[in-house]
PDB file of C-alpha atoms and ligand atoms in Angstrom:
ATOM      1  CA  UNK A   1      73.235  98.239 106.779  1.00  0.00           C
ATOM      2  CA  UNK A   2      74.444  99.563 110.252  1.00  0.00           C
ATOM      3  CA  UNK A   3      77.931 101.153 109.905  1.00  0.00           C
ATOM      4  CA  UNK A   4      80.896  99.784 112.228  1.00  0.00           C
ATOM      5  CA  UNK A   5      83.139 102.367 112.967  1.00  0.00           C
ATOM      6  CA  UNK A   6      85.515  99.554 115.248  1.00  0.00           C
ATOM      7  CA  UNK A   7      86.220  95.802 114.785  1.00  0.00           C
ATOM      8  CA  UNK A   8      87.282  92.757 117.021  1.00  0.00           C
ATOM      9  CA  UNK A   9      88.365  89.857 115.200  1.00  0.00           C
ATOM     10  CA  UNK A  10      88.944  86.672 116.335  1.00  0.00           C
ATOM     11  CA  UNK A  11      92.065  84.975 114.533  1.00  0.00           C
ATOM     12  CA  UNK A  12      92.484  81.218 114.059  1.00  0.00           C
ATOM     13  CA  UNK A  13      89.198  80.253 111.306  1.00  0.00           C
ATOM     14  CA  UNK A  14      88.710  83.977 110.469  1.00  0.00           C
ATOM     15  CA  UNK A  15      92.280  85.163 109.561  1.00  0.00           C
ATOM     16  CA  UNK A  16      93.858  81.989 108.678  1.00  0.00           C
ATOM     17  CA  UNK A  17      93.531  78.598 109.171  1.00  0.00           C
ATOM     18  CA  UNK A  18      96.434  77.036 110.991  1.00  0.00           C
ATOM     19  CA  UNK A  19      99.711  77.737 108.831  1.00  0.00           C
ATOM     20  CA  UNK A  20      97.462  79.261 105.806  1.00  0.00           C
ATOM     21  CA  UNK A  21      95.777  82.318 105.319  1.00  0.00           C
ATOM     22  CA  UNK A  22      92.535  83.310 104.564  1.00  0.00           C
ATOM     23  CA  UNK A  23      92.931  85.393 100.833  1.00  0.00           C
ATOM     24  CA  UNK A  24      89.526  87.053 101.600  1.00  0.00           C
ATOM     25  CA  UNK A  25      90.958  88.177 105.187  1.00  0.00           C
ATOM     26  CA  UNK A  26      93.578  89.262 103.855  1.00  0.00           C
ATOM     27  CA  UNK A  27      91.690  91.523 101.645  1.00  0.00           C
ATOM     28  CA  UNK A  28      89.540  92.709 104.073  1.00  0.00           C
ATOM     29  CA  UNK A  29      92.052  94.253 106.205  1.00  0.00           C
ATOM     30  CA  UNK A  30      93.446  96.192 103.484  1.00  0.00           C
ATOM     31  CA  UNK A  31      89.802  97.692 103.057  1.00  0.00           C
ATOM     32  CA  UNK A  32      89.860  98.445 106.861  1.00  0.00           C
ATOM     33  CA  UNK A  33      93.441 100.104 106.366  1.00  0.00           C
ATOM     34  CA  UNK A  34      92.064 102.019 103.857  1.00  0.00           C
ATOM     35  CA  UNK A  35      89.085 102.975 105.289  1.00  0.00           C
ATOM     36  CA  UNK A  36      90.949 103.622 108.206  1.00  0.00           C
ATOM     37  CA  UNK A  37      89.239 101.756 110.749  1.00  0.00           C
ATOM     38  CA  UNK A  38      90.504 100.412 113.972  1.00  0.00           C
ATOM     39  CA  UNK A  39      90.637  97.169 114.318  1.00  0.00           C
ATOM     40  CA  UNK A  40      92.289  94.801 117.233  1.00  0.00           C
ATOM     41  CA  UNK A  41      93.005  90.874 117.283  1.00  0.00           C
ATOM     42  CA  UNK A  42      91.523  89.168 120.244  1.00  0.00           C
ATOM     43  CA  UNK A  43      92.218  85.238 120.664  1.00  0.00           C
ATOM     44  CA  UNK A  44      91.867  82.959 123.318  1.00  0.00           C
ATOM     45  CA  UNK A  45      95.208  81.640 122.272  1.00  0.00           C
ATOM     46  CA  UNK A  46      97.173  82.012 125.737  1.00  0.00           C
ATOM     47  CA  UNK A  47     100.021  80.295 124.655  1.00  0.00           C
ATOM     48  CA  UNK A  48     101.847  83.081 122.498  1.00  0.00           C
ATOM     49  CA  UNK A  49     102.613  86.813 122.851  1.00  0.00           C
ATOM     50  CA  UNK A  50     101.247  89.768 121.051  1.00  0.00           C
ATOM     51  CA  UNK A  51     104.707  90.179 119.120  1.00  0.00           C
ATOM     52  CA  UNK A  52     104.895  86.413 118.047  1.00  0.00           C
ATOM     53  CA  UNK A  53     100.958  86.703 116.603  1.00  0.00           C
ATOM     54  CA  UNK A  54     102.077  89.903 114.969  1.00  0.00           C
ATOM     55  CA  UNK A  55     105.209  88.188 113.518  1.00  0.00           C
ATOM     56  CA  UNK A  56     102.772  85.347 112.130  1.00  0.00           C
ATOM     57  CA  UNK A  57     100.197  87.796 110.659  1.00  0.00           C
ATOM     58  CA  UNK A  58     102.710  89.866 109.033  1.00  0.00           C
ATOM     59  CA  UNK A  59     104.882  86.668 107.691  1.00  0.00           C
ATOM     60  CA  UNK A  60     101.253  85.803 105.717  1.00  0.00           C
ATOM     61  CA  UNK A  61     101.554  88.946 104.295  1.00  0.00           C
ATOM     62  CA  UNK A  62      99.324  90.579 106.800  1.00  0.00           C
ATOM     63  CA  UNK A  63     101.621  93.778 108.366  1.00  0.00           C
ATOM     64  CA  UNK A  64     101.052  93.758 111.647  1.00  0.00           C
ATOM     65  CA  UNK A  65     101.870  95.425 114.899  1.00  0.00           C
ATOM     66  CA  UNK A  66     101.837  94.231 118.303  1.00  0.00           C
ATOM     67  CA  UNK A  67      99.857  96.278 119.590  1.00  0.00           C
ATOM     68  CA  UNK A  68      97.142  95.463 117.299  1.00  0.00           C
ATOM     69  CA  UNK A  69      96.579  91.906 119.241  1.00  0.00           C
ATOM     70  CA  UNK A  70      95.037  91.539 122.534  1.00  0.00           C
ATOM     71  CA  UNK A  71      95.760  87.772 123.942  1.00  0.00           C
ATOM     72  CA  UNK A  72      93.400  86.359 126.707  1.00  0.00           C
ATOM     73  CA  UNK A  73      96.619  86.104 128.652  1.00  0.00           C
ATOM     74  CA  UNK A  74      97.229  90.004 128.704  1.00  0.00           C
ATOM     75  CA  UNK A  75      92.875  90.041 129.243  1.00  0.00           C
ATOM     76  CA  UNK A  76      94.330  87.628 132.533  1.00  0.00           C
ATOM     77  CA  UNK A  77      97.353  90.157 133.608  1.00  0.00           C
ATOM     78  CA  UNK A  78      95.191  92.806 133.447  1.00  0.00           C
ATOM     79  CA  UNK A  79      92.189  91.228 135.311  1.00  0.00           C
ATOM     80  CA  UNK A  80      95.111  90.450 138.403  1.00  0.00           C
ATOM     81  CA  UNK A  81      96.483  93.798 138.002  1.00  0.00           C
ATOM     82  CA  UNK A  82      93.123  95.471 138.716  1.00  0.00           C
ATOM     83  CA  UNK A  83      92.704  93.598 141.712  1.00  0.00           C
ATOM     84  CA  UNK A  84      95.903  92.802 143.551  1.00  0.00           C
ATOM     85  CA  UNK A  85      99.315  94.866 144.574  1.00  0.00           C
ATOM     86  CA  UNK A  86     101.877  94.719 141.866  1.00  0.00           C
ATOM     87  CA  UNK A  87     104.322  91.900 143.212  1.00  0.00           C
ATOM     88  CA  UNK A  88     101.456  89.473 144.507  1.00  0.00           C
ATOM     89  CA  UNK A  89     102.294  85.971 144.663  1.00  0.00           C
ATOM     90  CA  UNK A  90     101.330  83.594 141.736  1.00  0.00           C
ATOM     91  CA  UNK A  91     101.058  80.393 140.765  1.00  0.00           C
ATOM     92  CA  UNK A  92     101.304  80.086 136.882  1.00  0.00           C
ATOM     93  CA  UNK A  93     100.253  76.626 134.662  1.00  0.00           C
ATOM     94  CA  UNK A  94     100.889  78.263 131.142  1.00  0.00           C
ATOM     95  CA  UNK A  95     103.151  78.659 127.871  1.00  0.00           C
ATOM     96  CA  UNK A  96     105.328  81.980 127.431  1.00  0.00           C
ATOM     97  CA  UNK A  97     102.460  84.063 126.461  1.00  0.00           C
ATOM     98  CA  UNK A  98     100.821  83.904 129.830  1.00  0.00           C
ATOM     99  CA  UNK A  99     104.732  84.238 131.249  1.00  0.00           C
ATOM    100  CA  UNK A 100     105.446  87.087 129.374  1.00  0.00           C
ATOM    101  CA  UNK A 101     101.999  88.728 130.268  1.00  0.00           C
ATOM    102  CA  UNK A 102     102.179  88.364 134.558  1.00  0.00           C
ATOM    103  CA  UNK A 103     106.186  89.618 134.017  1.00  0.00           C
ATOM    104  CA  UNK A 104     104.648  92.409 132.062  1.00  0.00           C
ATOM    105  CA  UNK A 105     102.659  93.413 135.278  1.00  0.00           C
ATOM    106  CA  UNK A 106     105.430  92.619 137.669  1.00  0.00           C
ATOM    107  CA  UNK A 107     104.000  89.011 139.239  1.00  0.00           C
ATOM    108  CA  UNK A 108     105.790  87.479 141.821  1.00  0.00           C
ATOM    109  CA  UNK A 109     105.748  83.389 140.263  1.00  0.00           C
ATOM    110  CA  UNK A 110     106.193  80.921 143.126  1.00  0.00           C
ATOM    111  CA  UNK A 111     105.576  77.140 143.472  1.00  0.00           C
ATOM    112  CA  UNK A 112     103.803  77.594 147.143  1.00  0.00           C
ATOM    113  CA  UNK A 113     101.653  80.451 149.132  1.00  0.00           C
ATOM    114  CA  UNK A 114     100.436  82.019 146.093  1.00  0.00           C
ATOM    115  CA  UNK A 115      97.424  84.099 146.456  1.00  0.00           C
ATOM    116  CA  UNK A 116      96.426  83.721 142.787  1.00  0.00           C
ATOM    117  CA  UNK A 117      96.047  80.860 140.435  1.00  0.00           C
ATOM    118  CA  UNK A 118      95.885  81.687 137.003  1.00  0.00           C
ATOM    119  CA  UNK A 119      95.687  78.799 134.692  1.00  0.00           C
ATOM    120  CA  UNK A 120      95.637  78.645 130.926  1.00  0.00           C
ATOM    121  CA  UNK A 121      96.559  76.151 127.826  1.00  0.00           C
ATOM    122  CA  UNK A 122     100.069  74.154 129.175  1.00  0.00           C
ATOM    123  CA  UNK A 123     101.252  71.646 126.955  1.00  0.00           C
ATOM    124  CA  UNK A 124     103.661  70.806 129.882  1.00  0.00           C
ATOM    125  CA  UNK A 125     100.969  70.101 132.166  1.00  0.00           C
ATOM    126  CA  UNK A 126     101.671  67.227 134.600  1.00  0.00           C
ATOM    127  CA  UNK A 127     100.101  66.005 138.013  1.00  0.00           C
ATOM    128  CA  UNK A 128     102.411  68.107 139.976  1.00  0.00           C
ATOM    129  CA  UNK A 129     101.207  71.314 138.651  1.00  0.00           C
ATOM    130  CA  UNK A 130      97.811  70.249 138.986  1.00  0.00           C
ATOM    131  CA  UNK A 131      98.601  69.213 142.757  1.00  0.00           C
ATOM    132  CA  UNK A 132     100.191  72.562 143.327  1.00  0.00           C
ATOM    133  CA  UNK A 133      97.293  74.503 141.945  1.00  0.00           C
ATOM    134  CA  UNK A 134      94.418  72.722 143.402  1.00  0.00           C
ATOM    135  CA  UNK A 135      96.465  73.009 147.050  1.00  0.00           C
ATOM    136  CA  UNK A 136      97.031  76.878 146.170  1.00  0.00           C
ATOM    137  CA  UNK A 137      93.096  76.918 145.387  1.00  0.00           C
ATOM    138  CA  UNK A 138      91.789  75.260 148.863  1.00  0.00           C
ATOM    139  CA  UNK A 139      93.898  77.442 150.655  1.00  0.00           C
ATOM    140  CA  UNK A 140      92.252  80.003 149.824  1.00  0.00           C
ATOM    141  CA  UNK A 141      94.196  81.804 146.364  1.00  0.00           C
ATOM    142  CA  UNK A 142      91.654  83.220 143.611  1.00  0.00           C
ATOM    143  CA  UNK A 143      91.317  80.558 140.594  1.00  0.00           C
ATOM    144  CA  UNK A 144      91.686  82.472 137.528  1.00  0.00           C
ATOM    145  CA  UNK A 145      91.270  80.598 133.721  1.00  0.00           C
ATOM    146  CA  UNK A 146      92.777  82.517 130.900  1.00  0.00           C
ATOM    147  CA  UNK A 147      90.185  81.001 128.496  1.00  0.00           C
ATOM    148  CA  UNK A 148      88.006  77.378 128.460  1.00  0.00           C
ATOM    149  CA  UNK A 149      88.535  75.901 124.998  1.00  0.00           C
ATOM    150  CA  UNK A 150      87.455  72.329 125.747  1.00  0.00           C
ATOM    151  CA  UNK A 151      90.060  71.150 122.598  1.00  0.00           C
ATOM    152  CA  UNK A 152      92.598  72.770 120.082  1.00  0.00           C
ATOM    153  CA  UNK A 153      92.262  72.021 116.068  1.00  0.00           C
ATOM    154  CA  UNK A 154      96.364  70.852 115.097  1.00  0.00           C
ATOM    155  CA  UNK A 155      97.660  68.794 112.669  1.00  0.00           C
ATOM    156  CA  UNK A 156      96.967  65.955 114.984  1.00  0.00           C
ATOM    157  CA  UNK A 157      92.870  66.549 114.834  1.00  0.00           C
ATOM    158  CA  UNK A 158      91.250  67.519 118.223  1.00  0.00           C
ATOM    159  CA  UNK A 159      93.926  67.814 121.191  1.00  0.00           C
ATOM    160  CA  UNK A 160      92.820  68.703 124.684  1.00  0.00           C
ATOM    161  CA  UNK A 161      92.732  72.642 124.995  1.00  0.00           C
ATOM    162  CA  UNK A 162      92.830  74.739 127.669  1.00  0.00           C
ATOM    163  CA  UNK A 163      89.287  74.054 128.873  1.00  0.00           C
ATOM    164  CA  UNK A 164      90.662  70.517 129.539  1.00  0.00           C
ATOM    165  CA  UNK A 165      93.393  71.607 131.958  1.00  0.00           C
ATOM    166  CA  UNK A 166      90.925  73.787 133.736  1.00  0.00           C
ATOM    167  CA  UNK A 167      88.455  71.238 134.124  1.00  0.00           C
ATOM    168  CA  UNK A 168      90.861  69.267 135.833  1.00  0.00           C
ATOM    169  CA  UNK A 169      91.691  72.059 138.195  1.00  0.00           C
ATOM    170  CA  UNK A 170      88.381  72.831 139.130  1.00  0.00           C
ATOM    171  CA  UNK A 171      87.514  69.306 140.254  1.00  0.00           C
ATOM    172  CA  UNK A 172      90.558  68.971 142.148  1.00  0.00           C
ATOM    173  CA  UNK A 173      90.020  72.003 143.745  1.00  0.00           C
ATOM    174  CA  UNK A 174      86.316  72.340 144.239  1.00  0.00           C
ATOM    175  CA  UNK A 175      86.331  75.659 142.484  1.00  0.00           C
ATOM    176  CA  UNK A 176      85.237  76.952 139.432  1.00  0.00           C
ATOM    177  CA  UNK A 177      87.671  79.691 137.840  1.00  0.00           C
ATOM    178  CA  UNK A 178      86.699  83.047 136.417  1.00  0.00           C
ATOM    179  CA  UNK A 179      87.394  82.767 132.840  1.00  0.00           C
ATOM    180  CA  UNK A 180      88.833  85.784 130.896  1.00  0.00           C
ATOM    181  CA  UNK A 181      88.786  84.312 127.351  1.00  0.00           C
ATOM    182  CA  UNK A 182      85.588  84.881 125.054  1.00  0.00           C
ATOM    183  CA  UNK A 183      82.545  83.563 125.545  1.00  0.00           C
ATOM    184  CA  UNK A 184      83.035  85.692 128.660  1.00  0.00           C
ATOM    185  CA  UNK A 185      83.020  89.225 128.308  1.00  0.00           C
ATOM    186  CA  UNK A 186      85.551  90.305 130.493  1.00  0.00           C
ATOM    187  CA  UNK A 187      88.614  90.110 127.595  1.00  0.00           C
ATOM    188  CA  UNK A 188      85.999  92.060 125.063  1.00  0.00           C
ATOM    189  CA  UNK A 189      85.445  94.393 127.265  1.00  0.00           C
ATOM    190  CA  UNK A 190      89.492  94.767 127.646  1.00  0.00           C
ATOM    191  CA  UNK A 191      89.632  94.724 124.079  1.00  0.00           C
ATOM    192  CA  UNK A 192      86.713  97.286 123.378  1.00  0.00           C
ATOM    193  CA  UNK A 193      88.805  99.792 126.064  1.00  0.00           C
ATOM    194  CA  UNK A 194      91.992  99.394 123.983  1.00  0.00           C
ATOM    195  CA  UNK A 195      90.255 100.060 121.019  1.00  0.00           C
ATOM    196  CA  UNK A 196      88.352 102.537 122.011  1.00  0.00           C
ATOM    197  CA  UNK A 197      85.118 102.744 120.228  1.00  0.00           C
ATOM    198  CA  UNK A 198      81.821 102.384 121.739  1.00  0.00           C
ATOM    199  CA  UNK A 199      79.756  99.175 122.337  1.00  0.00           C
ATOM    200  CA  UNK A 200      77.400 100.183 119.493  1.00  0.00           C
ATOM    201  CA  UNK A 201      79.613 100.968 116.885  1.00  0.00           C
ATOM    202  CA  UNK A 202      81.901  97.674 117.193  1.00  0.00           C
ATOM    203  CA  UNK A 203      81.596  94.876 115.636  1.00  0.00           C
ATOM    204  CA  UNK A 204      82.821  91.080 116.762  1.00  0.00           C
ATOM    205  CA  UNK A 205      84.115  88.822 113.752  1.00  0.00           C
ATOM    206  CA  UNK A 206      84.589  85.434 114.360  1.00  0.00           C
ATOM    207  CA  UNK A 207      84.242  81.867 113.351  1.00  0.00           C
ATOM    208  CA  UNK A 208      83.080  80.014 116.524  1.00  0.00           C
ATOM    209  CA  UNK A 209      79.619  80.390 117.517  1.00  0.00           C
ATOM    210  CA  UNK A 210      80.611  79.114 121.243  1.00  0.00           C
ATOM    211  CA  UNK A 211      83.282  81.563 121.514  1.00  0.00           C
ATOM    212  CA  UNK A 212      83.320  84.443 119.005  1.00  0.00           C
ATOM    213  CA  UNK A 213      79.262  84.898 118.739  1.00  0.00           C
ATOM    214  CA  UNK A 214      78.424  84.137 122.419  1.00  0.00           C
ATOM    215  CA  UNK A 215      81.124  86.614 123.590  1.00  0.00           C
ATOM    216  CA  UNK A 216      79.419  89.282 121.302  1.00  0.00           C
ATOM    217  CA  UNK A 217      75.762  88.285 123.207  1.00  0.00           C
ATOM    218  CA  UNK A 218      77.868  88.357 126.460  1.00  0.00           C
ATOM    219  CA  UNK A 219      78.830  91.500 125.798  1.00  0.00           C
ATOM    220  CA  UNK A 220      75.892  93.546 124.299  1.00  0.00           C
ATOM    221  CA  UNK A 221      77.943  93.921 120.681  1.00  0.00           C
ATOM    222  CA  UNK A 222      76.831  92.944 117.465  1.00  0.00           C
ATOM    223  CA  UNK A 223      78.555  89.820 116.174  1.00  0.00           C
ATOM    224  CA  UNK A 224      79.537  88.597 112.606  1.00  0.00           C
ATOM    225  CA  UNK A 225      79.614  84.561 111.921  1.00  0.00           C
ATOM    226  CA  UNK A 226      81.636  83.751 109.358  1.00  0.00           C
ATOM    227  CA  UNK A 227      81.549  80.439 107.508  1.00  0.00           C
ATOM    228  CA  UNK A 228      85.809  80.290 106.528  1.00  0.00           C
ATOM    229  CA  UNK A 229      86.645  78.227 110.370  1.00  0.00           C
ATOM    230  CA  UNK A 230      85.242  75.887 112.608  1.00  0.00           C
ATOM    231  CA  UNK A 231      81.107  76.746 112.911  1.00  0.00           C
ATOM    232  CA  UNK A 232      78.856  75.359 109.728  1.00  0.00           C
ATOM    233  CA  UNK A 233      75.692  77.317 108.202  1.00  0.00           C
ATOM    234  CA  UNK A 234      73.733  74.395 109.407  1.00  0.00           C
ATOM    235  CA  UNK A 235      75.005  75.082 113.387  1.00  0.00           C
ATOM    236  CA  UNK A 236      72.725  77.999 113.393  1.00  0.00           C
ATOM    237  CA  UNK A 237      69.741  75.500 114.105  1.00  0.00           C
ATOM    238  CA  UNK A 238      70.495  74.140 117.361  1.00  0.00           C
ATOM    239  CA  UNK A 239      72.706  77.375 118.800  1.00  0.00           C
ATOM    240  CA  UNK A 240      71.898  79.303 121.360  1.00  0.00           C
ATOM    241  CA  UNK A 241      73.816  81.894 119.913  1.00  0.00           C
ATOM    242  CA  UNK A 242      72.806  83.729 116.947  1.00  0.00           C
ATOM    243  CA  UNK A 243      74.967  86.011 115.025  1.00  0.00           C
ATOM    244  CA  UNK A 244      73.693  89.598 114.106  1.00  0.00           C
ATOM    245  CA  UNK A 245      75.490  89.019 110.856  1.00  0.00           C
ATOM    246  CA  UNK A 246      76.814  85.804 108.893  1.00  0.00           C
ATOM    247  CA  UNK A 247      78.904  85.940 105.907  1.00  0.00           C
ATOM    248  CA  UNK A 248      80.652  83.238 103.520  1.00  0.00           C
ATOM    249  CA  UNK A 249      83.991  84.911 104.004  1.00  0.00           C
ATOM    250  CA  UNK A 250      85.253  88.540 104.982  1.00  0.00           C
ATOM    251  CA  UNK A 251      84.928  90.039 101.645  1.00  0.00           C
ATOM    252  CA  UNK A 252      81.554  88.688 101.237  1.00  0.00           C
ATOM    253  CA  UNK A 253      80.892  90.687 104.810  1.00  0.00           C
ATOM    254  CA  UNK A 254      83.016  93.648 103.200  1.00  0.00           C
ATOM    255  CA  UNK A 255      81.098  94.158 100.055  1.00  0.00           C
ATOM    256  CA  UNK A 256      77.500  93.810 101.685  1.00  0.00           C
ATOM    257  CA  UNK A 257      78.675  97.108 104.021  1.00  0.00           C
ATOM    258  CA  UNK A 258      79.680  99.158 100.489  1.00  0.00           C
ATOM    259  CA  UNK A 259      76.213  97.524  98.921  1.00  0.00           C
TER     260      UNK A 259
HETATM  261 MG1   MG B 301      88.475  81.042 115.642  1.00  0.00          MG
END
């Protein structure tokens, strides 16, 4: 078995599963504490800052520190910081987590002449904002997509996720958005920086062969499905993503490595 000297895990399925936590996760990251080996948090989850996950993961008895989650909102602020002057214009259709990520980085948030759109899950959503960004969008402003989750597992069942919104936005507009949020690579490849260990010797854990397994083949990084989330055993068959690795649950994963 290949040694993985870095990990990227995905959160919601792998970590816990909406207000309950995964024992065997919790498990495993006390073996990679011990072990003493990196590890960073990557969701598509735009809605929420780094110190709110961290709050969550250490109220389930997981200790954790901000900086140990990466959000495909900060994957977003970073993307527009790389390419535009600090202070450029933007139009924002998000939750606080996005907000909190474009203040980070010193946006300018306006309702007209922005030159950016960025766009990610908005349980306020209404026509107006979608009128605002589509008009932003044919005049010319870059279409950005924090992440394109077509729907959201809540207590509810199925609600429309981010993916929806944008979908929306891109037909109104006549553009399609670059996405940040995994299956693309661009928010592991944030991630992988911040980590800082080497394509080869990282691993990607996650339970969603659409987002977690094809950002790991997006990416050129070995991928781990595990069955405690949303993908079934018997999803394999018809993906076009395969996982270098599957596993029951973390510790399963964690004792084949010691094996
Ligand atoms: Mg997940």
């Amino acid at each position: 078995m290949k040694t993985y000297r870095g990990y990227l895990l995905d959160l919601d399925g792998t970590i816990y599963r909406g207000k309950e936590v995964i024992p065997e996760a919790v498990a495993f990251i006390r073996e990679l504490r011990k072990a003493n080996i990196p590890f960073l948090y990557v969701t598509n989850n735009s809605t929420t800052t780094p110190e709110l996950v961290a709050q969550r993961l250490s109220d389930m008895g997981i200790e954790t520190a901000a900086d140990e989650v990466y959000t495909s909102s900060m994957g977003a602020a970073a993307y527009l910081q790389e390419r535009y002057p600090a202070g450029t214009d933007v139009y924002t259709i998000g939750e606080a987590g996005l907000h909190a990520a474009l203040a980070e980085i010193g946006c300018k948030q306006v309702a007209e002449g922005a030159k950016v759109v960025i766009a990610g899950m908005d349980r306020a959503f209404t026509y107006e904002k979608l009128a605002a960004a589509a008009t932003a969008i044919r005049h010319g402003a870059q279409f950005i997509a924090t992440n394109r989750d077509p729907a959201l597992p809540t207590e509810r069942g199925l609600m429309p996720g981010s993916g929806s919104l944008i979908a929306a936005i891109a037909t109104a507009s006549g553009v399609e958005p670059v996405v940040i949020g995994k299956p693309e690579r661009i928010l592991v490849d944030y991630a992988l920086e911040r980590l800082g260990t080497s394509r080869e010797e990282t691993l990607i854990v996650g339970d969603n062969l659409l987002t977690d397994i094809g950002a790991g083949t997006n990416s050129g990084i070995d991928s781990l499905l595990v069955l405690t989330g949303y993908s079934r055993q018997e999803d394999l068959e018809t993906s076009n993503w395969q996982p270098t690795h599957l596993a029951k649950d973390l510790m399963e994963w964690w004792q084949k490595c010691q094996a």
